[in-house]
Short mmCIF file of C-alpha atoms and ligand atoms in Angstrom, two decimals:
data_model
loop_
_atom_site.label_atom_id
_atom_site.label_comp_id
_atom_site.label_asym_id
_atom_site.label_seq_id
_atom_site.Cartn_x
_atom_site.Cartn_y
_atom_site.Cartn_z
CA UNK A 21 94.63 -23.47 60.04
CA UNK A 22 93.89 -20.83 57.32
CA UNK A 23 97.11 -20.39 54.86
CA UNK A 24 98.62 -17.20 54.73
CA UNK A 25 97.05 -15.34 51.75
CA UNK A 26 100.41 -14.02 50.55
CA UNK A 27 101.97 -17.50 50.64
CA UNK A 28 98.91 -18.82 48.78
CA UNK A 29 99.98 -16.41 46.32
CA UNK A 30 103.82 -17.31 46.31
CA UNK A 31 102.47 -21.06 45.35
CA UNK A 32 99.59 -20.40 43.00
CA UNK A 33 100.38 -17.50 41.17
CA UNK A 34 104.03 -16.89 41.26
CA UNK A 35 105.09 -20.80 40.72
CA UNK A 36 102.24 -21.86 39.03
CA UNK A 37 100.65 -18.62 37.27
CA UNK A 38 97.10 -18.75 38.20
CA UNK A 39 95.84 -15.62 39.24
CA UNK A 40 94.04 -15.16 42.64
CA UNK A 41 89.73 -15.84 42.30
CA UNK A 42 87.89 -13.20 43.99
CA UNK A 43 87.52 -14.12 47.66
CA UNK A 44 91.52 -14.19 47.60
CA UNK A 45 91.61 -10.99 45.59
CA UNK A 46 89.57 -9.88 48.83
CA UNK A 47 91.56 -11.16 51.21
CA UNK A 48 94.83 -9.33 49.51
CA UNK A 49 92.84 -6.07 49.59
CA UNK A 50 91.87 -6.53 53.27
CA UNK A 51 95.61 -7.06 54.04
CA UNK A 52 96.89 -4.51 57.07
CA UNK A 53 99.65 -1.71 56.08
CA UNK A 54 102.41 -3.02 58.01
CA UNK A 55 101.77 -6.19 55.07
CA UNK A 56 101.19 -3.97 52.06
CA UNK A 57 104.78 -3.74 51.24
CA UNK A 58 105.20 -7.47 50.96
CA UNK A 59 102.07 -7.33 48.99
CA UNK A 60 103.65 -5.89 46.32
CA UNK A 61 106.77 -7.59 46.53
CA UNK A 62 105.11 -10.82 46.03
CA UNK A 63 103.31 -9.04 42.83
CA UNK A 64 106.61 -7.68 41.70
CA UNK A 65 107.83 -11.12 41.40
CA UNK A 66 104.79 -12.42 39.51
CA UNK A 67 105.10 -9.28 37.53
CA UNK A 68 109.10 -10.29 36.69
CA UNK A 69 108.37 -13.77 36.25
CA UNK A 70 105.59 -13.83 33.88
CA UNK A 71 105.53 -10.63 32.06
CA UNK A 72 109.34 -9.96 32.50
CA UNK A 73 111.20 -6.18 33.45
CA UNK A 74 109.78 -4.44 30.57
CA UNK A 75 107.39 -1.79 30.78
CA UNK A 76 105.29 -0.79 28.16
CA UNK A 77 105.11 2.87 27.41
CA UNK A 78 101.49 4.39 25.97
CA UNK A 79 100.38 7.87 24.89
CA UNK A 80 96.46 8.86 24.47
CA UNK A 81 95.10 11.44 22.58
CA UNK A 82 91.48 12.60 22.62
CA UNK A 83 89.95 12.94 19.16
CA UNK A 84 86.96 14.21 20.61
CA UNK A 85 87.09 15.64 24.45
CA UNK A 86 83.64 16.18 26.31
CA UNK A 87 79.79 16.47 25.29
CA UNK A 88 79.21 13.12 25.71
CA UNK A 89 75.67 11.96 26.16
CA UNK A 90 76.49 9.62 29.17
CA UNK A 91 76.59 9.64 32.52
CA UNK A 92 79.62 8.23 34.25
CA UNK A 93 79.65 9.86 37.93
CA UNK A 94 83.10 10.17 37.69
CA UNK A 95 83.25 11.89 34.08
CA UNK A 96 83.89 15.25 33.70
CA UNK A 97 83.87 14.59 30.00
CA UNK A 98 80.01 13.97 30.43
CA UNK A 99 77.78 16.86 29.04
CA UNK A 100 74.88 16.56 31.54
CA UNK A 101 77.55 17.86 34.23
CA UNK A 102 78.38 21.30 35.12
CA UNK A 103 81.96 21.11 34.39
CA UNK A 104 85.19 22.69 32.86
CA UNK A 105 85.40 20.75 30.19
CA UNK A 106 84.40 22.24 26.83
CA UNK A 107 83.69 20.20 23.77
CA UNK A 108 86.98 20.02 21.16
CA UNK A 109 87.69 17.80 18.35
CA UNK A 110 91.08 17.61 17.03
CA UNK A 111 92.16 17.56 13.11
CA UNK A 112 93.80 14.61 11.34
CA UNK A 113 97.64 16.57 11.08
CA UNK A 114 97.32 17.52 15.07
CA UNK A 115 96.57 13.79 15.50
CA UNK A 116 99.30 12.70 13.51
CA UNK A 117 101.96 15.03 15.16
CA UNK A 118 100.13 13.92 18.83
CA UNK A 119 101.47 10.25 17.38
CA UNK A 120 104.94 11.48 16.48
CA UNK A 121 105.65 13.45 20.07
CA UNK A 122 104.57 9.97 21.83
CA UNK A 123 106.50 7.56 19.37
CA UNK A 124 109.47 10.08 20.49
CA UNK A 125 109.22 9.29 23.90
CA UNK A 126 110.15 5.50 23.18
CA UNK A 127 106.09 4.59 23.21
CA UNK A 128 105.17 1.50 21.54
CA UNK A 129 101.34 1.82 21.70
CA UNK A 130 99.10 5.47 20.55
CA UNK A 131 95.35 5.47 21.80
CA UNK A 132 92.95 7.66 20.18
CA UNK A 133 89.89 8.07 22.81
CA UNK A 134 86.46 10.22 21.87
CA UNK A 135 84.08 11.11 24.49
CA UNK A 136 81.04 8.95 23.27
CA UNK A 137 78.54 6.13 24.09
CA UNK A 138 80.20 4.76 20.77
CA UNK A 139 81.53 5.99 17.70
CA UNK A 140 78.55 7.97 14.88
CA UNK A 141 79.46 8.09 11.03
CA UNK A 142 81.28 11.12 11.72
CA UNK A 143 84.08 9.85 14.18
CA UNK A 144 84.43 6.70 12.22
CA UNK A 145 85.28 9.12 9.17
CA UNK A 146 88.07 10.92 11.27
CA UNK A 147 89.53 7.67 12.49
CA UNK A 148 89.20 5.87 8.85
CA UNK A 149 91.31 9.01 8.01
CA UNK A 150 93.45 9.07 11.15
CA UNK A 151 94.88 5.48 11.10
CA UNK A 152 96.28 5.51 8.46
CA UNK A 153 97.93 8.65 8.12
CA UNK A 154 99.79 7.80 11.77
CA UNK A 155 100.40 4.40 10.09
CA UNK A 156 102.13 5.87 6.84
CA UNK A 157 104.25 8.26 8.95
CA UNK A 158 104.86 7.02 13.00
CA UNK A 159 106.26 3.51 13.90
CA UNK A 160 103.94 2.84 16.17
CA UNK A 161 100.67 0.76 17.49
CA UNK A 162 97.35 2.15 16.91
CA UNK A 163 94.54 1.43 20.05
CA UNK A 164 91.28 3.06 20.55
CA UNK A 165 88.55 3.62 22.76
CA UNK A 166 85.82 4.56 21.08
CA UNK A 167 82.85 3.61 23.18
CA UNK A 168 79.84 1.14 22.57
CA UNK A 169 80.86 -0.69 18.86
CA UNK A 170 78.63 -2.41 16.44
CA UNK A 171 80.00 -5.43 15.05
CA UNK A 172 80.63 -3.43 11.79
CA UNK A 173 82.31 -0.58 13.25
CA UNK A 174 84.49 -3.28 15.30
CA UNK A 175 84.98 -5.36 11.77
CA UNK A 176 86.14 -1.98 10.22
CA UNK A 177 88.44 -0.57 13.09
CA UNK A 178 90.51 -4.81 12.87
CA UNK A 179 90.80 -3.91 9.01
CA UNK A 180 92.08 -0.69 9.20
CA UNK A 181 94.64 -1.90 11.49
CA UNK A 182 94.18 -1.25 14.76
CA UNK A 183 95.65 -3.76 17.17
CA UNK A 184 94.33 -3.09 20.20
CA UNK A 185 90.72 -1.58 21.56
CA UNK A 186 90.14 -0.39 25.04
CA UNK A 187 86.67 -0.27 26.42
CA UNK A 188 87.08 -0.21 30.30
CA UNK A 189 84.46 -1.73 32.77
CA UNK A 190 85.05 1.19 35.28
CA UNK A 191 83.84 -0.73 38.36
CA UNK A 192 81.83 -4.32 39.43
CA UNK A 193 78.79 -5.64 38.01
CA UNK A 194 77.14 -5.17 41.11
CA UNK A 195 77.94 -1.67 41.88
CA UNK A 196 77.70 -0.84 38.54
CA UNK A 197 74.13 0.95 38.38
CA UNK A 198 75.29 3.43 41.34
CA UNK A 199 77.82 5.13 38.63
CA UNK A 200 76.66 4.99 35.26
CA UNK A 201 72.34 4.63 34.37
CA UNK A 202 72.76 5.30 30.83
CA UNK A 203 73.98 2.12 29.49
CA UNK A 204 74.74 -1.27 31.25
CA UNK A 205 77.99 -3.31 32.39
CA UNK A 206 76.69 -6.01 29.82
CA UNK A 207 76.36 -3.38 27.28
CA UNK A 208 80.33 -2.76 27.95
CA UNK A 209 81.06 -6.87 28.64
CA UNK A 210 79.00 -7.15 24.98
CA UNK A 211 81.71 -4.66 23.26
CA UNK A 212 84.63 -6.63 24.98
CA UNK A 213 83.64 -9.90 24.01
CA UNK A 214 83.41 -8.45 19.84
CA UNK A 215 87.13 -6.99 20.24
CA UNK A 216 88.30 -10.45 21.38
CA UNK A 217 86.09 -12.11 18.58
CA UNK A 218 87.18 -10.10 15.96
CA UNK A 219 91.24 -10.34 17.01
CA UNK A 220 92.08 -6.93 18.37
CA UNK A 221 93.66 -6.84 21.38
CA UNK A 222 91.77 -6.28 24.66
CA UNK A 223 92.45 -3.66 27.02
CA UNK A 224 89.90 -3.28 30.15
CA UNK A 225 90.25 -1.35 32.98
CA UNK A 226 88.31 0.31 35.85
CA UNK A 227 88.80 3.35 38.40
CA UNK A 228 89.67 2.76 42.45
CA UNK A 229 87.73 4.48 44.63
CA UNK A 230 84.55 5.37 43.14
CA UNK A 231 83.09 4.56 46.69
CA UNK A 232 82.90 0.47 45.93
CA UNK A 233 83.29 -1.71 48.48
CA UNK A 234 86.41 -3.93 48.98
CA UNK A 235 84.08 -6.85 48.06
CA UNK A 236 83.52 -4.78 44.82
CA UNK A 237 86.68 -4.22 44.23
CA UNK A 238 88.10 -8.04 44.58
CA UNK A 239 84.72 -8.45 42.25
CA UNK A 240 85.84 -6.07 40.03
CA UNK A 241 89.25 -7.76 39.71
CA UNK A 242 87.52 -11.24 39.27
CA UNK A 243 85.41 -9.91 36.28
CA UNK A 244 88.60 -8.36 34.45
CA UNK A 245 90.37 -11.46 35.18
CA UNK A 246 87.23 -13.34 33.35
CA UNK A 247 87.64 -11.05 30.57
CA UNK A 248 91.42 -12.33 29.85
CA UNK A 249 92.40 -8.66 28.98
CA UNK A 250 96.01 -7.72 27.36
CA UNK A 251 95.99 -4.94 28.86
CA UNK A 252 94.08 -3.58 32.80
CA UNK A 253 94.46 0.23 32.66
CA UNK A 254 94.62 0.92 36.40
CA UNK A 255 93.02 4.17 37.76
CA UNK A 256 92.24 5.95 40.99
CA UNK A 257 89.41 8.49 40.85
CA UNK A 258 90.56 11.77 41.01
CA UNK A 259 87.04 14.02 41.80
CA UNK A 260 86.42 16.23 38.87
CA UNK A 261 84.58 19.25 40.23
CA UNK A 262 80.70 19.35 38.66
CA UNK A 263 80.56 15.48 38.48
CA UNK A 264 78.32 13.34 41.17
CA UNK A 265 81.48 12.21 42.57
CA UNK A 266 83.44 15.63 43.07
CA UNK A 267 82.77 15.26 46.55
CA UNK A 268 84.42 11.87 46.97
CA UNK A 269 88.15 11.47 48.47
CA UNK A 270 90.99 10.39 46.52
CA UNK A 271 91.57 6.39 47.47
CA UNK A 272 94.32 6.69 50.23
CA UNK A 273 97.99 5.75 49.21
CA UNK A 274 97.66 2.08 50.80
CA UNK A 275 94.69 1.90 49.51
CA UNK A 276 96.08 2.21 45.84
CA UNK A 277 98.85 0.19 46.65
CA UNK A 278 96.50 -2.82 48.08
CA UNK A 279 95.17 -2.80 44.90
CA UNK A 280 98.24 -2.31 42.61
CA UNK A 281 99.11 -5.70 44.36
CA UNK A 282 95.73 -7.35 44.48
CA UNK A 283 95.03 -6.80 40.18
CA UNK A 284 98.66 -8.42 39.57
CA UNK A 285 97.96 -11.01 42.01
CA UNK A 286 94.73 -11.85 40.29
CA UNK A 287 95.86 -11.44 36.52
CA UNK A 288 99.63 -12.64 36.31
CA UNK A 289 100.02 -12.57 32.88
CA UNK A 290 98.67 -9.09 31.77
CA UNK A 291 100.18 -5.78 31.06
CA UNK A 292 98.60 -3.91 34.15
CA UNK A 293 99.04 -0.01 33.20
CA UNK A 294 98.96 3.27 35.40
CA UNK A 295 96.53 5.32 34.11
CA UNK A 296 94.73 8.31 35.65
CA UNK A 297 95.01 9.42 38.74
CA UNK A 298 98.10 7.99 40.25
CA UNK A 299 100.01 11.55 40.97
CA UNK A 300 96.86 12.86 43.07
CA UNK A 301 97.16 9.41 45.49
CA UNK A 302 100.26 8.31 45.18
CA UNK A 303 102.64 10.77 44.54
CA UNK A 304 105.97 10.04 43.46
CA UNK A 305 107.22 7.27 46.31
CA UNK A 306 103.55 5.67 46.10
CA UNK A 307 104.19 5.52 42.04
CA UNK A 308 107.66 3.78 42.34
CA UNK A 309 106.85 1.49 44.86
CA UNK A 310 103.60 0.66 42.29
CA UNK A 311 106.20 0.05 39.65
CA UNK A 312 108.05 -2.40 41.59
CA UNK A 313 105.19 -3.76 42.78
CA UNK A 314 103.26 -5.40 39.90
CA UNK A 315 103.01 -2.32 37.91
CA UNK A 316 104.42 -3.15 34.14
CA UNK A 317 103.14 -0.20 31.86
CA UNK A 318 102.44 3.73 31.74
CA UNK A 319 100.64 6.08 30.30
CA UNK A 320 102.97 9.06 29.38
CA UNK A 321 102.02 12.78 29.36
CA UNK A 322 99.01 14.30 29.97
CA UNK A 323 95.64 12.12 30.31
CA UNK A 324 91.93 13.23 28.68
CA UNK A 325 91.16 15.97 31.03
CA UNK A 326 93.77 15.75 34.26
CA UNK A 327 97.51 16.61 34.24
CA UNK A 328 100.31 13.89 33.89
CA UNK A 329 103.47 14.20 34.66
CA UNK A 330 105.86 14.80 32.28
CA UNK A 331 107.73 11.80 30.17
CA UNK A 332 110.64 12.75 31.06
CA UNK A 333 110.04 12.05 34.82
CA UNK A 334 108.47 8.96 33.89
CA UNK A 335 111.01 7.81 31.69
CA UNK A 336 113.85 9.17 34.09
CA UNK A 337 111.94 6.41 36.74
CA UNK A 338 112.16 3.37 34.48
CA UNK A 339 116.17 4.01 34.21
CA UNK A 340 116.43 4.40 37.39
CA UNK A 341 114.51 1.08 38.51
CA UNK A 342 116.80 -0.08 35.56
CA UNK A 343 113.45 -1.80 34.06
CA UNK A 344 113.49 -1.05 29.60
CA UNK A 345 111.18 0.39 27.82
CA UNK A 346 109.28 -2.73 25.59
CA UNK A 347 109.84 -2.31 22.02
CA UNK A 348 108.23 -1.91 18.93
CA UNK A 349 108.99 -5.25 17.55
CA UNK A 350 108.04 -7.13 20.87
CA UNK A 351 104.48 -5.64 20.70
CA UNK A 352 103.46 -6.97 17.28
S1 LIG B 401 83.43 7.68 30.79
FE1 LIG B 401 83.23 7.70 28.54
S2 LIG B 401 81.07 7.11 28.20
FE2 LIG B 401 81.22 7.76 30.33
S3 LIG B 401 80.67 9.96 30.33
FE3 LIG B 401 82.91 9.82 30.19
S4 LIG B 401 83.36 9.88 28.01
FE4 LIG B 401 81.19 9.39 28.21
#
C-alpha cells in the first residue's frame, strides 16, 4: 500500500532533512482541504527544526520602477503593457533613507530591484554609488535584483559588497514560454548559477497562480530545490490591470496554503519568504497560518508596484506567534 504522503514527509524531511522530489511535491499540492492544515503543520515543524523560530525581516526598494523592455505576463512594470505604472528612478540620498526606514523596522536584509532585462552602465553607476553610501551609514545587508548579469557586472556587484542577489525563476521550465518570450528560463538558470559561482548569496523565487498546472508547480518547486537557493521569495499573482494576465484569478486561499506547505516540504533548509501578493489571497488568517506553516521570512512595507501592509502589523504578528526577528549578526 501507498505511504501516506504527509508521513513520508514526517520521515524524510522532518527527521532526516531531505526535501520532497517533485512527484511528492505533487502529491502535497494535490492534498484535499480537510488535510491542508496538517500540511502545514508538518512544514512548520521542518521549518522549526531546520531553520529554527526566527524570521527574517526584508525591505525592497525600486531604484528604477517600470519601462522595462520585457515581457513578463504578469508585470505591470513591463513597458509594452498598457498600465499604471510610470517610469521613476530614485536618487542615491532617497535610497539611503529607503535603507534607514527598513533597518528601523528590525530588517536585517535591504534589496534594491530595477525594472530591467539586466543592469546598463547607467544603473551599475547608481548602485556603485548606492552600496556604499547605505553601507557607510545603515547596519544592514545589501541584496539586489538587477536582472540578466554579465559575469563582470556579477564580479563587480560581490566586490562592492553585496551579499545576496535575487533573480527569481517566476514559474517551471516547461511552462515557462507561455509567460515571458523575451528571454529564456536558461537565460535566468545562467544568471543563478554566476551568483552562486561568484559567492553571493542566492535568492530564487517564482509567482503561484500564473495559470500553471499543479504538475508545474511541484516542477517549479523541484527546479528551485535544484538551484539550492538561500532564499525562495514566495508569491501569488495578484492581476495587474493592462498585463496579459489581468484577467486571471487570484490563487484561492488553500491553494496558497498547499503551496506554502509543499515549497517547505521540498526545500527544508531555506529561508522561504512572503513576498507579493499574500494580502490579496490570503488575508490576514491565511498569512498567519502561512507563518506557522513553513513560512520563515517577510517582506515588510510596500512591494514594487502593489500595497503591503504596514510593518507594524507584520511585526505586531511575529510577537504575537512569539517567533524573533533574525539578527544582524546571524545573517553575516
Ligand atoms: S518581471 Fe522583471 S524582467 Fe519581467 S517585465 Fe517585470 S521588471 Fe521586466
Amino acid at each position: 500500500m501507498a505511504l501516506d504522503i504527509l508521513d513520508v514527509a514526517h520521515d524524510q524531511v522532518l527527521a532526516r532533512g531531505v526535501g520532497l522530489h517533485q512527484a511528492q511535491i505533487l502529491e502535497v499540492l494535490r492534498l484535499p482541504d480537510e488535510r491542508v492544515a496538517q500540511a502545514l503543520e508538518v512544514a512548520h515543524e521542518v521549518r522549526m527544526r531546520w531553520c529554527g523560530p526566527e524570521v527574517e525581516v526584508e525591505g525592497i526598494v525600486s531604484l528604477k520602477t517600470g519601462g522595462c523592455p520585457e515581457d513578463c505576463h504578469f508585470c505591470s512594470q513591463s513597458g509594452r503593457f498598457e498600465t499604471s505604472v510610470r517610469a521613476v528612478r530614485l536618487d542615491i540620498p532617497s535610497l539611503v533613507e529607503a535603507a534607514r526606514q527598513t533597518a528601523a523596522t528590525g530588517a536585517t536584509e535591504f534589496c534594491i530591484v530595477a525594472a530591467v532585462r539586466g543592469p546598463d552602465e547607467r544603473l551599475m553607476a547608481q548602485v556603485r554609488e548606492a552600496v556604499p553610501a547605505i553601507h557607510a551609514e545603515v547596519e544592514i545587508n545589501v541584496a539586489c535584483s538587477l536582472g540578466i548579469l554579465s559575469r563582470e557586472q556579477g564580479e563587480e556587484l560581490r566586490d562592492l559588497g553585496v551579499h545576496r542577489y535575487n533573480h527569481n525563476l517566476e514559474t517551471s521550465r516547461s511552462f515557462f514560454g507561455e509567460v515571458v518570450t523575451t528571454h529564456t528560463w536558461e537565460e535566468r538558470h545562467q544568471t543563478l548559477e554566476l551568483v552562486r559561482e561568484l559567492g553571493m548569496e542566492v535568492c530564487c523565487g517564482g509567482i503561484i497562480g500564473l495559470g500553471e498546472s499543479l504538475e508545474q508547480r511541484a516542477e517549479l518547486a523541484a527546479q528551485l530545490a535544484d538551484v539550492e537557493p538561500d532564499e525562495v521569495p514566495l508569491n501569488f499573482l495578484d492581476p495587474r490591470p493592462g498585463t496579459p494576465f489581468a484577467d486571471l484569478r487570484a490563487p484561492d486561499a488553500a491553494d496558497a496554503l498547499r503551496a506554502v506547505a509543499a515549497f517547505r516540504l521540498a526545500m527544508p533548509h531555506t529561508v522561504l519568504r512572503y513576498a507579493g501578493g499574500r494580502e490579496l489571497t490570503l488575508g490576514d488568517l491565511g498569512t498567519r497560518q502561512g507563518m506557522t506553516g513553513g513560512i520563515n521570512a517577510v517582506i515588510v512595507g510596500n512591494y514594487l508596484t502593489t500595497l503591503g501592509r504596514s510593518p507594524q502589523e507584520d511585526l505586531a504578528l511575529l510577537a504575537d506567534l512569539r517567533m524573533p526577528v533574525k539578527e544582524l549578526s546571524k545573517t553575516l
